[in-house]
Short mmCIF file of N, CA and C in Angstrom, two decimals:
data_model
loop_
_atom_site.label_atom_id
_atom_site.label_comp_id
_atom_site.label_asym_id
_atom_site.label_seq_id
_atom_site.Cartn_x
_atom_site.Cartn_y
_atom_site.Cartn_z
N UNK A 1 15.77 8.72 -1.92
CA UNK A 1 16.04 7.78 -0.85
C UNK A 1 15.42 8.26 0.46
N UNK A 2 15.48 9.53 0.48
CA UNK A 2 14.67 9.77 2.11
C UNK A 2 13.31 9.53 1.88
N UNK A 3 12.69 10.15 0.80
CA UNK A 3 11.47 10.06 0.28
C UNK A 3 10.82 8.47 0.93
N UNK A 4 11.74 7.39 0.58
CA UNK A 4 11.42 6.04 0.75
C UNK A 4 11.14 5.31 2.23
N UNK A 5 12.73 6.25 2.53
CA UNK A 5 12.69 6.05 3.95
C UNK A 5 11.96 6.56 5.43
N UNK A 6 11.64 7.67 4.88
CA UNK A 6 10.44 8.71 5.56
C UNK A 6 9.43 7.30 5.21
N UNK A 7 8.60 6.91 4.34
CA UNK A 7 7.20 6.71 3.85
C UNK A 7 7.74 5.41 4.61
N UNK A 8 9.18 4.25 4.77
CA UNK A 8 8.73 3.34 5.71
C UNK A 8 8.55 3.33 7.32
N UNK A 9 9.30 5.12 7.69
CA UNK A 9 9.17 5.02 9.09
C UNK A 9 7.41 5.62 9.30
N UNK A 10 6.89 6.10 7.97
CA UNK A 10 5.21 6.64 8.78
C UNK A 10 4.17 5.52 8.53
N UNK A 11 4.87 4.78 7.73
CA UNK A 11 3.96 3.69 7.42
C UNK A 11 3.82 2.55 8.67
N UNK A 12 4.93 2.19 9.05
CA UNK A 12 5.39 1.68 9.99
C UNK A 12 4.67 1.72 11.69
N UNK A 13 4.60 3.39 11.59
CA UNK A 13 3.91 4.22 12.85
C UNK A 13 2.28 4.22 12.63
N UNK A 14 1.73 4.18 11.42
CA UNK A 14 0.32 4.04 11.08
C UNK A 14 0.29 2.44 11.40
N UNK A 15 1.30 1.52 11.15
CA UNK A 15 0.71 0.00 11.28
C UNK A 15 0.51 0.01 13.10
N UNK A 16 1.50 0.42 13.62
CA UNK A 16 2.20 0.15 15.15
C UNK A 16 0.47 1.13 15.67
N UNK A 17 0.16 2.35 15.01
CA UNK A 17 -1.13 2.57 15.81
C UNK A 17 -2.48 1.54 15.84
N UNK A 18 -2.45 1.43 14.50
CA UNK A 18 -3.51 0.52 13.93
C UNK A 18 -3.92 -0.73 15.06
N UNK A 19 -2.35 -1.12 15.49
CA UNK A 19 -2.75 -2.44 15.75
C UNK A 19 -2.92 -2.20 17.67
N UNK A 20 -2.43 -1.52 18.11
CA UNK A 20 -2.62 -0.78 19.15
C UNK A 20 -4.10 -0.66 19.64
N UNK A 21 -4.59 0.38 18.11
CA UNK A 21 -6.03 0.42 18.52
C UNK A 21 -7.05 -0.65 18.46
N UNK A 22 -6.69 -1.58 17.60
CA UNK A 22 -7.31 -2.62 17.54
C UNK A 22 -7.20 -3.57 18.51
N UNK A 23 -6.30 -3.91 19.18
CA UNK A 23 -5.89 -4.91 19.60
C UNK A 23 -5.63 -5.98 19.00
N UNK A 24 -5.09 -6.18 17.90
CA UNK A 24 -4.65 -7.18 16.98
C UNK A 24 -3.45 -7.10 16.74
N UNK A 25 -2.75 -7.70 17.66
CA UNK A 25 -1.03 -8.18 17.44
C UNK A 25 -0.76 -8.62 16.81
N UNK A 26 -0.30 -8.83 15.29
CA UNK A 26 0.18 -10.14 14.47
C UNK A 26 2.06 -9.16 13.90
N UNK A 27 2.91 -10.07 13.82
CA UNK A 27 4.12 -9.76 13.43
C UNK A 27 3.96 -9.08 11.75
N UNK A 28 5.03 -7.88 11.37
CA UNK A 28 4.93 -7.59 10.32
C UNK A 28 6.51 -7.51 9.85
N UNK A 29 6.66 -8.00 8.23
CA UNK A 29 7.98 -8.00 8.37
C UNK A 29 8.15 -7.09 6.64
N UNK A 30 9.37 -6.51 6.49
CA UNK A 30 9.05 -5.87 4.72
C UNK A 30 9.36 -4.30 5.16
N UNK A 31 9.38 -3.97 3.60
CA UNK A 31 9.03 -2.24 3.43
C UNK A 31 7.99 -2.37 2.37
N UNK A 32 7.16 -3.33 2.80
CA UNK A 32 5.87 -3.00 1.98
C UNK A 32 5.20 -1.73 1.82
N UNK A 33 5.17 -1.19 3.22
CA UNK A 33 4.79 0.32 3.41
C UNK A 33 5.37 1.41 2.59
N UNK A 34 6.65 1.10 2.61
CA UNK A 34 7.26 2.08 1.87
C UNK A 34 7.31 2.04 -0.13
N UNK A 35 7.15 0.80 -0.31
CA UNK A 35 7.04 0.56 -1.88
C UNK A 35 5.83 1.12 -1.91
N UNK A 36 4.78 0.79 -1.57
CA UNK A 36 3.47 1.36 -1.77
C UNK A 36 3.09 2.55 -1.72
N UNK A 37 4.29 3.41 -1.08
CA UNK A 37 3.94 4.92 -1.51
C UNK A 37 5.28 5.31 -2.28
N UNK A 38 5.72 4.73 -2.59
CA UNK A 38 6.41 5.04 -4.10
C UNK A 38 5.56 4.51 -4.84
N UNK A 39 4.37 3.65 -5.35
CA UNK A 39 3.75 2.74 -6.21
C UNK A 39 3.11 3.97 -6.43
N UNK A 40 2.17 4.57 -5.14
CA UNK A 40 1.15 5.54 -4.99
C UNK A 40 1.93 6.90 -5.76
N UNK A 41 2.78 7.08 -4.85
CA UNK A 41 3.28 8.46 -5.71
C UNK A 41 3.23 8.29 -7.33
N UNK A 42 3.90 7.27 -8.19
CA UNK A 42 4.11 7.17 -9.24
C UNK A 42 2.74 7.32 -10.11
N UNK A 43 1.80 6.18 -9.69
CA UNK A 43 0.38 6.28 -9.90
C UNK A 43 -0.86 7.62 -10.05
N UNK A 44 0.29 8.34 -8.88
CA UNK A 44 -0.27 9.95 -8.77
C UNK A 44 -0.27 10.32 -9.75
N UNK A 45 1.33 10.76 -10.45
CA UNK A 45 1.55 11.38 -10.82
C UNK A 45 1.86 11.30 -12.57
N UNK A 46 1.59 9.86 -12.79
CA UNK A 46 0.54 9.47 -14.01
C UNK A 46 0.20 8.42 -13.97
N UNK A 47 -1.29 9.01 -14.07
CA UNK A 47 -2.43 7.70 -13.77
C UNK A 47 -2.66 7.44 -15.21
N UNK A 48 -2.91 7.70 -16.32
CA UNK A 48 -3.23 7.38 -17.45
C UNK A 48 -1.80 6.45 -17.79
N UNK A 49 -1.01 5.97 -16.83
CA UNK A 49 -0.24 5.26 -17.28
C UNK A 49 -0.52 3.62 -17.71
N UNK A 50 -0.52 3.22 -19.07
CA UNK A 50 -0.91 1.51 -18.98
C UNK A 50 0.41 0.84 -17.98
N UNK A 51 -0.51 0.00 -17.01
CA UNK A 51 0.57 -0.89 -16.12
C UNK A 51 -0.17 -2.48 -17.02
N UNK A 52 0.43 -3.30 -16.95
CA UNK A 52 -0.03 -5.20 -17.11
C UNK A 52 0.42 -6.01 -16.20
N UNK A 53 -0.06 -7.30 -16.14
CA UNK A 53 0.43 -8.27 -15.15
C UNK A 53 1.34 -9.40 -16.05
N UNK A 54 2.15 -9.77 -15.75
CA UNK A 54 3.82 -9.59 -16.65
C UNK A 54 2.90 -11.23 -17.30
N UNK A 55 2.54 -12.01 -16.53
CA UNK A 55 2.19 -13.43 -17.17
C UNK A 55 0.87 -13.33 -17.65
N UNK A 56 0.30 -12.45 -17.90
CA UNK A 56 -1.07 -11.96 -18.69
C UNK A 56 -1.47 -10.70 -19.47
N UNK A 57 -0.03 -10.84 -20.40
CA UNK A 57 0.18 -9.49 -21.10
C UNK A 57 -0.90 -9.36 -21.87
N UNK A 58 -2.08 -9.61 -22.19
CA UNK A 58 -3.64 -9.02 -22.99
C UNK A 58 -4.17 -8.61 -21.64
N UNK A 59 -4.24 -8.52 -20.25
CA UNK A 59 -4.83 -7.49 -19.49
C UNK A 59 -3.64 -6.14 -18.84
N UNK A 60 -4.18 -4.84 -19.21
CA UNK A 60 -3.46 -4.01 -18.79
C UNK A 60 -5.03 -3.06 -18.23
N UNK A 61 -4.36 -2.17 -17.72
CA UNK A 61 -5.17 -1.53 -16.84
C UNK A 61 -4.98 -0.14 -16.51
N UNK A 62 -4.72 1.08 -15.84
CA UNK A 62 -4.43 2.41 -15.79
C UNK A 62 -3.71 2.16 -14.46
N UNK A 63 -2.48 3.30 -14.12
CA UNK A 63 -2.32 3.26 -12.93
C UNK A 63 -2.86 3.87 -11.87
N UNK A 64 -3.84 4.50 -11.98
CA UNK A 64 -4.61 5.30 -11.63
C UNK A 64 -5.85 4.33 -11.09
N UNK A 65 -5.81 3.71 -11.73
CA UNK A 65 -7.27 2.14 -11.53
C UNK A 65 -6.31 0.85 -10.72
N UNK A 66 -5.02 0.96 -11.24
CA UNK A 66 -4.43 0.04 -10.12
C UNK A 66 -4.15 0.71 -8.33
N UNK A 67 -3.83 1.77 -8.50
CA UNK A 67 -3.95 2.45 -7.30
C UNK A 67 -5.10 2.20 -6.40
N UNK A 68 -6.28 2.49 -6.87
CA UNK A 68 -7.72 2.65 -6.16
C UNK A 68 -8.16 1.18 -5.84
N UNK A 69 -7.56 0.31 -6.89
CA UNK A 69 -7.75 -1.70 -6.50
C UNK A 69 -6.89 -1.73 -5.02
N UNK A 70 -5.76 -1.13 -4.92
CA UNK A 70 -4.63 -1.82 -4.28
C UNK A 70 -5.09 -1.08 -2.98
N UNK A 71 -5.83 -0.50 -3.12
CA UNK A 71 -6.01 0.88 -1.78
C UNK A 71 -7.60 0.07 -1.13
N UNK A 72 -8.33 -0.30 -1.93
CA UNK A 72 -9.74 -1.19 -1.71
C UNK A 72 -9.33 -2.00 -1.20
N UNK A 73 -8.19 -3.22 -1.86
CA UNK A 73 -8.05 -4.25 -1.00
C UNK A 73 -7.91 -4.19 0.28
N UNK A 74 -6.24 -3.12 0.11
CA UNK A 74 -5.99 -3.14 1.71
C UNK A 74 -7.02 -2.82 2.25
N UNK A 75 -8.15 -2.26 2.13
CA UNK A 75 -9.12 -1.54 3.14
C UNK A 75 -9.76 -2.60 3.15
N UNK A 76 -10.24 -3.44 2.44
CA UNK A 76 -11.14 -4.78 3.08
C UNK A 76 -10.38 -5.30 3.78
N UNK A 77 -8.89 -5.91 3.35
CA UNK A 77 -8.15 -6.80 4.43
C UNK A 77 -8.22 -6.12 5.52
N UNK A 78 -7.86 -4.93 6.14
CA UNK A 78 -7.72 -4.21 7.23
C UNK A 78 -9.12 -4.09 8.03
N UNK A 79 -10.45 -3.95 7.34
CA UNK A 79 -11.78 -4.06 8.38
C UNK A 79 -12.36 -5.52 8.05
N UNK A 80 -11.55 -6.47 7.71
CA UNK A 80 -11.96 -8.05 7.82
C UNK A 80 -10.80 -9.01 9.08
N UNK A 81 -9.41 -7.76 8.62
CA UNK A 81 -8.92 -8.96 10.33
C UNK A 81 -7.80 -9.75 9.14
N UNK A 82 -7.83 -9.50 7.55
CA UNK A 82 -6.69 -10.63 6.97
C UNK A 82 -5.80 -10.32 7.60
N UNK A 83 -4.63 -10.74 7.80
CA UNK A 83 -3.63 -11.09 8.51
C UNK A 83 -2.54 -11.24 7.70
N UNK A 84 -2.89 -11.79 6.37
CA UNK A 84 -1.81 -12.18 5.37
C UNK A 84 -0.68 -11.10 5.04
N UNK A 85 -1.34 -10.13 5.29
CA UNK A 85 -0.16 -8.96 4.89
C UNK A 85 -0.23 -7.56 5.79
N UNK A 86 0.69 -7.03 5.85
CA UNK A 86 0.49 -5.80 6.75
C UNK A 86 -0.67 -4.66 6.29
N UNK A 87 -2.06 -4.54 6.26
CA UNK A 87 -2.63 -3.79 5.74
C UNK A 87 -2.74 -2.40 5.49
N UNK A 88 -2.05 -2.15 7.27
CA UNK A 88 -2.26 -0.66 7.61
C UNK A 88 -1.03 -0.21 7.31
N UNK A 89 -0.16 -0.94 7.61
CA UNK A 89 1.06 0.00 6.61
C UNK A 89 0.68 0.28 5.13
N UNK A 90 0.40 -0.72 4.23
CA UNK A 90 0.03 -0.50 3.02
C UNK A 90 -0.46 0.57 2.98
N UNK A 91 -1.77 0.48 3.77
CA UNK A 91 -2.68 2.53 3.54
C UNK A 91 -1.85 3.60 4.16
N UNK A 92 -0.90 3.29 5.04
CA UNK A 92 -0.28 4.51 5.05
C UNK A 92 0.47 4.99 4.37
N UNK A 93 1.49 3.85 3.85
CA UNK A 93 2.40 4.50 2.72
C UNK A 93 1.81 4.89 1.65
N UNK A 94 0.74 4.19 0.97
CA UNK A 94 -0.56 5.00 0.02
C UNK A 94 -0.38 6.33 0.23
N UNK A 95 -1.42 6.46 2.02
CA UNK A 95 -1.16 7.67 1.93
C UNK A 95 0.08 9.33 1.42
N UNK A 96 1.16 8.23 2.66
CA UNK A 96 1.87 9.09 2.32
C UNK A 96 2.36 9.33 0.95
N UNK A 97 2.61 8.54 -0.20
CA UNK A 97 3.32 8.43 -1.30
C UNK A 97 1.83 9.67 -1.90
N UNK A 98 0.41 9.64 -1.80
CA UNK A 98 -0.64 10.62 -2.69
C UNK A 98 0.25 12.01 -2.44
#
């Protein structure tokens, strides 16, 4: 539980810089930050794990290969400006959860 709660207050502080430096104010709401470095940690710490997408059980994938998708996206959303989701928290809790 601190583990979780640590990764949503640095995630949180990586979004609050992010947007600082950018100048791009948009509201963020969630512990997206913080699931994502429990996702990350888990992923760490076995990546040869098969994960699937629950309504397309013939594609599965490694968690190790879902990690590095989920870490790409955010990094395009975050140097394109999407808005749809908090990006920079996402990479921080990444971070923190590696």
């Amino acid at each position: 539980l601190a583990v979780y709660f640590s990764a949503g207050v640095i995630s949180t502080m990586v979004s609050y810089l992010c947007k600082t430096a950018t100048g791009r104010f948009y509201p963020s709401l969630g512990a997206s930050g913080a699931v994502m470095a429990v996702l990350a940690a888990v992923c760490t710490k076995v990546p040869e794990a098969k994960l699937g997408i629950i309504f397309l059980p013939m594609v599965t994938f490694t968690a190790g290969n879902a990690l590095k998708a989920l870490v790409a996206i955010d990094t395009a959303g975050l140097m394109l400006g999407w808005r749809l989701f908090d990006h920079a928290a996402h990479l921080g809790g990444a971070l923190f959860g590696v």
